mmCIF file of C-alpha atoms in Angstrom:
data_model
loop_
_atom_site.group_PDB
_atom_site.id
_atom_site.type_symbol
_atom_site.label_atom_id
_atom_site.label_comp_id
_atom_site.label_asym_id
_atom_site.label_seq_id
_atom_site.Cartn_x
_atom_site.Cartn_y
_atom_site.Cartn_z
ATOM 1 C CA UNK A 1 138.436 101.421 -143.788
ATOM 2 C CA UNK A 2 140.751 101.596 -146.352
ATOM 3 C CA UNK A 3 141.117 99.042 -149.443
ATOM 4 C CA UNK A 4 143.645 96.499 -147.366
ATOM 5 C CA UNK A 5 140.891 96.081 -144.823
ATOM 6 C CA UNK A 6 138.265 95.313 -147.237
ATOM 7 C CA UNK A 7 140.014 93.109 -149.619
ATOM 8 C CA UNK A 8 141.205 91.356 -145.844
ATOM 9 C CA UNK A 9 137.516 91.064 -145.042
ATOM 10 C CA UNK A 10 136.135 89.829 -148.788
ATOM 11 C CA UNK A 11 139.704 87.449 -148.992
ATOM 12 C CA UNK A 12 138.313 85.508 -145.521
ATOM 13 C CA UNK A 13 134.458 85.049 -146.510
ATOM 14 C CA UNK A 14 136.023 82.756 -149.585
ATOM 15 C CA UNK A 15 136.694 80.489 -146.223
ATOM 16 C CA UNK A 16 132.972 80.424 -145.737
ATOM 17 C CA UNK A 17 131.988 80.220 -149.625
ATOM 18 C CA UNK A 18 134.188 77.123 -149.884
ATOM 19 C CA UNK A 19 133.180 75.795 -146.855
ATOM 20 C CA UNK A 20 129.763 75.857 -148.389
ATOM 21 C CA UNK A 21 130.998 74.461 -151.936
ATOM 22 C CA UNK A 22 132.860 71.522 -150.542
ATOM 23 C CA UNK A 23 129.365 70.662 -148.343
ATOM 24 C CA UNK A 24 127.535 70.705 -151.301
ATOM 25 C CA UNK A 25 129.873 68.715 -153.562
ATOM 26 C CA UNK A 26 130.301 66.165 -150.783
ATOM 27 C CA UNK A 27 126.674 66.166 -150.775
ATOM 28 C CA UNK A 28 126.270 65.219 -154.345
ATOM 29 C CA UNK A 29 129.002 62.448 -154.078
ATOM 30 C CA UNK A 30 126.845 60.883 -151.563
ATOM 31 C CA UNK A 31 123.789 61.046 -153.049
ATOM 32 C CA UNK A 32 124.942 59.581 -156.489
ATOM 33 C CA UNK A 33 126.869 56.988 -155.071
ATOM 34 C CA UNK A 34 123.757 55.637 -153.059
ATOM 35 C CA UNK A 35 121.383 56.396 -155.607
ATOM 36 C CA UNK A 36 123.512 53.955 -158.055
ATOM 37 C CA UNK A 37 124.109 51.772 -155.203
ATOM 38 C CA UNK A 38 119.872 51.392 -155.022
ATOM 39 C CA UNK A 39 119.828 50.995 -158.832
ATOM 40 C CA UNK A 40 122.135 48.162 -159.485
ATOM 41 C CA UNK A 41 122.931 44.505 -158.474
ATOM 42 C CA UNK A 42 125.785 43.985 -157.033
ATOM 43 C CA UNK A 43 126.955 41.539 -159.785
ATOM 44 C CA UNK A 44 125.767 39.538 -162.501
ATOM 45 C CA UNK A 45 124.677 36.814 -160.326
ATOM 46 C CA UNK A 46 122.115 38.559 -158.639
ATOM 47 C CA UNK A 47 120.969 39.714 -161.537
ATOM 48 C CA UNK A 48 120.940 36.564 -163.417
ATOM 49 C CA UNK A 49 118.771 35.345 -160.334
ATOM 50 C CA UNK A 50 116.146 37.736 -160.528
ATOM 51 C CA UNK A 51 115.914 37.245 -163.910
ATOM 52 C CA UNK A 52 115.448 33.290 -163.921
ATOM 53 C CA UNK A 53 112.564 34.024 -161.024
ATOM 54 C CA UNK A 54 110.646 36.082 -163.427
ATOM 55 C CA UNK A 55 111.357 34.002 -166.659
ATOM 56 C CA UNK A 56 109.592 31.144 -164.618
ATOM 57 C CA UNK A 57 106.268 32.609 -164.239
ATOM 58 C CA UNK A 58 106.633 34.270 -167.962
ATOM 59 C CA UNK A 59 107.099 31.133 -169.153
ATOM 60 C CA UNK A 60 103.710 29.893 -167.768
ATOM 61 C CA UNK A 61 101.923 33.438 -169.196
ATOM 62 C CA UNK A 62 101.642 34.443 -165.543
ATOM 63 C CA UNK A 63 102.126 38.331 -166.195
ATOM 64 C CA UNK A 64 100.563 38.997 -162.495
ATOM 65 C CA UNK A 65 102.594 37.046 -160.452
ATOM 66 C CA UNK A 66 105.966 38.427 -162.649
ATOM 67 C CA UNK A 67 104.523 41.577 -162.242
ATOM 68 C CA UNK A 68 104.461 41.503 -158.491
ATOM 69 C CA UNK A 69 108.095 40.386 -158.638
ATOM 70 C CA UNK A 70 109.212 42.874 -159.798
ATOM 71 C CA UNK A 71 106.855 45.926 -158.580
ATOM 72 C CA UNK A 72 108.447 46.065 -154.946
ATOM 73 C CA UNK A 73 112.490 45.694 -156.294
ATOM 74 C CA UNK A 74 113.400 49.633 -156.323
ATOM 75 C CA UNK A 75 116.236 48.860 -158.492
ATOM 76 C CA UNK A 76 116.508 49.478 -162.246
ATOM 77 C CA UNK A 77 116.080 46.534 -164.077
ATOM 78 C CA UNK A 78 113.118 45.466 -161.972
ATOM 79 C CA UNK A 79 111.261 48.606 -162.419
ATOM 80 C CA UNK A 80 111.591 48.546 -166.047
ATOM 81 C CA UNK A 81 110.773 45.025 -166.263
ATOM 82 C CA UNK A 82 107.540 45.701 -164.147
ATOM 83 C CA UNK A 83 106.745 49.041 -166.484
ATOM 84 C CA UNK A 84 107.418 46.637 -169.571
ATOM 85 C CA UNK A 85 105.043 44.240 -167.882
ATOM 86 C CA UNK A 86 102.211 46.473 -167.330
ATOM 87 C CA UNK A 87 102.099 47.999 -171.071
ATOM 88 C CA UNK A 88 102.781 44.876 -172.547
ATOM 89 C CA UNK A 89 99.427 45.654 -174.814
ATOM 90 C CA UNK A 90 101.160 48.867 -176.581
ATOM 91 C CA UNK A 91 103.230 46.028 -178.266
ATOM 92 C CA UNK A 92 106.864 44.664 -178.038
ATOM 93 C CA UNK A 93 108.765 47.271 -180.263
ATOM 94 C CA UNK A 94 106.986 50.407 -178.280
ATOM 95 C CA UNK A 95 107.505 48.476 -174.905
ATOM 96 C CA UNK A 96 111.075 48.575 -175.719
ATOM 97 C CA UNK A 97 111.100 52.255 -177.153
ATOM 98 C CA UNK A 98 109.681 52.854 -173.494
ATOM 99 C CA UNK A 99 111.184 51.122 -170.833
ATOM 100 C CA UNK A 100 114.960 52.813 -172.659
ATOM 101 C CA UNK A 101 113.386 56.212 -172.566
ATOM 102 C CA UNK A 102 112.061 55.553 -168.722
ATOM 103 C CA UNK A 103 116.218 54.263 -167.699
ATOM 104 C CA UNK A 104 117.501 57.307 -169.672
ATOM 105 C CA UNK A 105 114.919 60.187 -167.910
ATOM 106 C CA UNK A 106 113.847 58.346 -164.185
ATOM 107 C CA UNK A 107 117.847 56.972 -163.872
ATOM 108 C CA UNK A 108 120.798 58.304 -166.192
ATOM 109 C CA UNK A 109 119.161 61.880 -166.368
ATOM 110 C CA UNK A 110 118.744 62.088 -162.334
ATOM 111 C CA UNK A 111 122.400 60.984 -161.858
ATOM 112 C CA UNK A 112 123.761 63.339 -164.575
ATOM 113 C CA UNK A 113 122.155 66.387 -163.109
ATOM 114 C CA UNK A 114 124.105 65.600 -159.744
ATOM 115 C CA UNK A 115 127.221 64.938 -162.113
ATOM 116 C CA UNK A 116 126.948 67.989 -163.545
ATOM 117 C CA UNK A 117 126.720 69.737 -160.045
ATOM 118 C CA UNK A 118 129.872 67.783 -158.803
ATOM 119 C CA UNK A 119 131.829 68.999 -161.645
ATOM 120 C CA UNK A 120 130.601 72.783 -161.110
ATOM 121 C CA UNK A 121 131.991 72.339 -157.704
ATOM 122 C CA UNK A 122 135.335 70.715 -159.134
ATOM 123 C CA UNK A 123 135.836 73.548 -161.587
ATOM 124 C CA UNK A 124 134.504 76.289 -159.435
ATOM 125 C CA UNK A 125 136.175 75.592 -156.080
ATOM 126 C CA UNK A 126 140.030 76.038 -157.353
ATOM 127 C CA UNK A 127 138.390 79.583 -158.834
ATOM 128 C CA UNK A 128 137.224 80.471 -155.455
ATOM 129 C CA UNK A 129 140.344 80.140 -153.852
ATOM 130 C CA UNK A 130 142.538 81.999 -156.656
ATOM 131 C CA UNK A 131 140.072 84.448 -155.826
ATOM 132 C CA UNK A 132 140.560 84.979 -152.348
ATOM 133 C CA UNK A 133 144.065 84.294 -152.897
ATOM 134 C CA UNK A 134 144.310 87.469 -155.019
ATOM 135 C CA UNK A 135 141.842 89.252 -153.321
ATOM 136 C CA UNK A 136 144.109 88.580 -150.343
ATOM 137 C CA UNK A 137 147.451 89.794 -151.986
ATOM 138 C CA UNK A 138 145.738 93.329 -153.221
ATOM 139 C CA UNK A 139 144.996 94.018 -149.157
ATOM 140 C CA UNK A 140 149.091 92.937 -148.344
ATOM 141 C CA UNK A 141 150.339 95.083 -150.776
ATOM 142 C CA UNK A 142 147.710 97.913 -150.335
ATOM 143 C CA UNK A 143 148.485 97.822 -146.729
ATOM 144 C CA UNK A 144 152.757 97.872 -148.063
ATOM 145 C CA UNK A 145 151.791 100.801 -150.013
ATOM 146 C CA UNK A 146 150.274 102.820 -147.575
ATOM 147 C CA UNK A 147 152.091 102.112 -144.310
ATOM 148 C CA UNK A 148 155.740 103.834 -144.053
ATOM 149 C CA UNK A 149 157.264 100.905 -142.308
ATOM 150 C CA UNK A 150 155.735 97.063 -142.366
ATOM 151 C CA UNK A 151 157.526 94.226 -140.676
ATOM 152 C CA UNK A 152 158.238 91.528 -142.961
ATOM 153 C CA UNK A 153 157.185 88.642 -140.919
ATOM 154 C CA UNK A 154 153.666 90.430 -140.967
ATOM 155 C CA UNK A 155 153.558 90.713 -144.802
ATOM 156 C CA UNK A 156 154.286 87.119 -144.745
ATOM 157 C CA UNK A 157 151.927 85.962 -142.523
ATOM 158 C CA UNK A 158 149.335 88.067 -144.869
ATOM 159 C CA UNK A 159 150.392 86.160 -147.887
ATOM 160 C CA UNK A 160 150.345 82.966 -146.000
ATOM 161 C CA UNK A 161 146.706 83.334 -145.600
ATOM 162 C CA UNK A 162 145.556 84.466 -148.708
ATOM 163 C CA UNK A 163 147.422 81.497 -150.141
ATOM 164 C CA UNK A 164 145.649 79.322 -148.095
ATOM 165 C CA UNK A 165 142.252 79.762 -150.261
ATOM 166 C CA UNK A 166 143.607 78.601 -153.306
ATOM 167 C CA UNK A 167 145.245 75.426 -151.116
ATOM 168 C CA UNK A 168 141.709 74.966 -150.104
ATOM 169 C CA UNK A 169 140.062 74.932 -153.189
ATOM 170 C CA UNK A 170 142.469 72.060 -154.850
ATOM 171 C CA UNK A 171 141.704 70.526 -151.388
ATOM 172 C CA UNK A 172 138.253 70.006 -152.570
ATOM 173 C CA UNK A 173 138.355 69.309 -156.019
ATOM 174 C CA UNK A 174 141.405 67.031 -155.995
ATOM 175 C CA UNK A 175 139.560 64.174 -153.997
ATOM 176 C CA UNK A 176 136.181 64.555 -155.808
ATOM 177 C CA UNK A 177 137.832 64.718 -159.188
ATOM 178 C CA UNK A 178 138.771 61.185 -157.947
ATOM 179 C CA UNK A 179 135.285 60.274 -156.353
ATOM 180 C CA UNK A 180 133.391 61.385 -159.382
ATOM 181 C CA UNK A 181 135.854 59.124 -161.734
ATOM 182 C CA UNK A 182 134.843 56.362 -159.374
ATOM 183 C CA UNK A 183 131.352 56.938 -159.724
ATOM 184 C CA UNK A 184 131.424 57.143 -163.502
ATOM 185 C CA UNK A 185 132.878 53.552 -163.487
ATOM 186 C CA UNK A 186 129.916 52.502 -161.656
ATOM 187 C CA UNK A 187 127.555 53.980 -163.370
ATOM 188 C CA UNK A 188 128.588 52.577 -166.867
ATOM 189 C CA UNK A 189 128.972 49.231 -164.972
ATOM 190 C CA UNK A 190 125.442 49.896 -163.786
ATOM 191 C CA UNK A 191 124.372 50.306 -167.390
ATOM 192 C CA UNK A 192 126.190 47.558 -169.120
ATOM 193 C CA UNK A 193 124.502 45.467 -166.752
ATOM 194 C CA UNK A 194 121.245 46.845 -167.109
ATOM 195 C CA UNK A 195 121.516 46.457 -171.141
ATOM 196 C CA UNK A 196 122.347 42.961 -170.307
ATOM 197 C CA UNK A 197 119.528 42.088 -168.538
ATOM 198 C CA UNK A 198 117.103 44.114 -170.509
ATOM 199 C CA UNK A 199 117.814 42.148 -173.448
ATOM 200 C CA UNK A 200 117.632 38.877 -172.041
ATOM 201 C CA UNK A 201 114.065 39.888 -170.176
ATOM 202 C CA UNK A 202 112.803 41.352 -173.319
ATOM 203 C CA UNK A 203 113.363 38.233 -174.904
ATOM 204 C CA UNK A 204 111.432 36.433 -172.171
ATOM 205 C CA UNK A 205 108.368 38.881 -172.469
ATOM 206 C CA UNK A 206 108.126 38.941 -176.484
ATOM 207 C CA UNK A 207 108.055 35.018 -176.397
ATOM 208 C CA UNK A 208 105.641 35.296 -173.408
ATOM 209 C CA UNK A 209 103.628 38.481 -175.570
ATOM 210 C CA UNK A 210 103.608 36.308 -178.597
ATOM 211 C CA UNK A 211 102.337 32.760 -176.578
ATOM 212 C CA UNK A 212 99.236 35.222 -175.130
ATOM 213 C CA UNK A 213 98.574 35.942 -178.535
ATOM 214 C CA UNK A 214 98.636 32.719 -179.966
ATOM 215 C CA UNK A 215 96.497 31.454 -176.731
ATOM 216 C CA UNK A 216 94.024 33.980 -177.452
ATOM 217 C CA UNK A 217 93.648 33.631 -181.095
ATOM 218 C CA UNK A 218 92.774 29.626 -180.292
ATOM 219 C CA UNK A 219 90.425 30.868 -178.064
ATOM 220 C CA UNK A 220 89.003 33.058 -180.526
ATOM 221 C CA UNK A 221 88.651 30.369 -183.124
ATOM 222 C CA UNK A 222 87.074 27.507 -181.002
ATOM 223 C CA UNK A 223 84.594 30.341 -179.986
ATOM 224 C CA UNK A 224 83.547 30.951 -183.314
ATOM 225 C CA UNK A 225 83.381 27.293 -184.322
ATOM 226 C CA UNK A 226 81.687 26.518 -181.167
ATOM 227 C CA UNK A 227 79.223 29.349 -182.269
ATOM 228 C CA UNK A 228 78.919 27.533 -186.047
ATOM 229 C CA UNK A 229 78.193 24.335 -184.617
#
């Protein structure tokens, strides 16, 4: 097989590569979109309603009820609140640091991993398409050089097919760019909403922990006084 045949086969294989790249990029976009939807409240009103429901048992010192309200909710703020309540014994400052680290690791890091793949697809798809175009053009010119007479329509057809791969690469990258920008906006909104919610929840938790500590000290003091009597 001559070089024009080999380059033609290679250029054609780029269609399959671009199809796989497009599917992977679309899959990552869908996963990120669903992940963000799963981890955030739709609006601040919903989040405020949740916080009000949790603050009520915290004000009574009923950590078990507050924990139950958070445990079954898969969204980021309830899960972080559950983690904070369950680890309240380590102290307020360490609890605050713990939930910030967990939010970064369990939520944002997973999203960043998927986003990095989408960015790779956005950058890689046009390059793969360009590689197919260059390879196809090499085959077309190799055919022109080896043949004594080549019809112009045949050359135009070969060049057109080669250029399609670059167009396909751009067709893949451009929509993914818009989708990724939309997702980044949703992620920033989620971060802002979670930050506001955590500030309010941690204030309520801090007060509940302080009340619990005062209550425990009062019990210890009453027991000690009863023992001395």
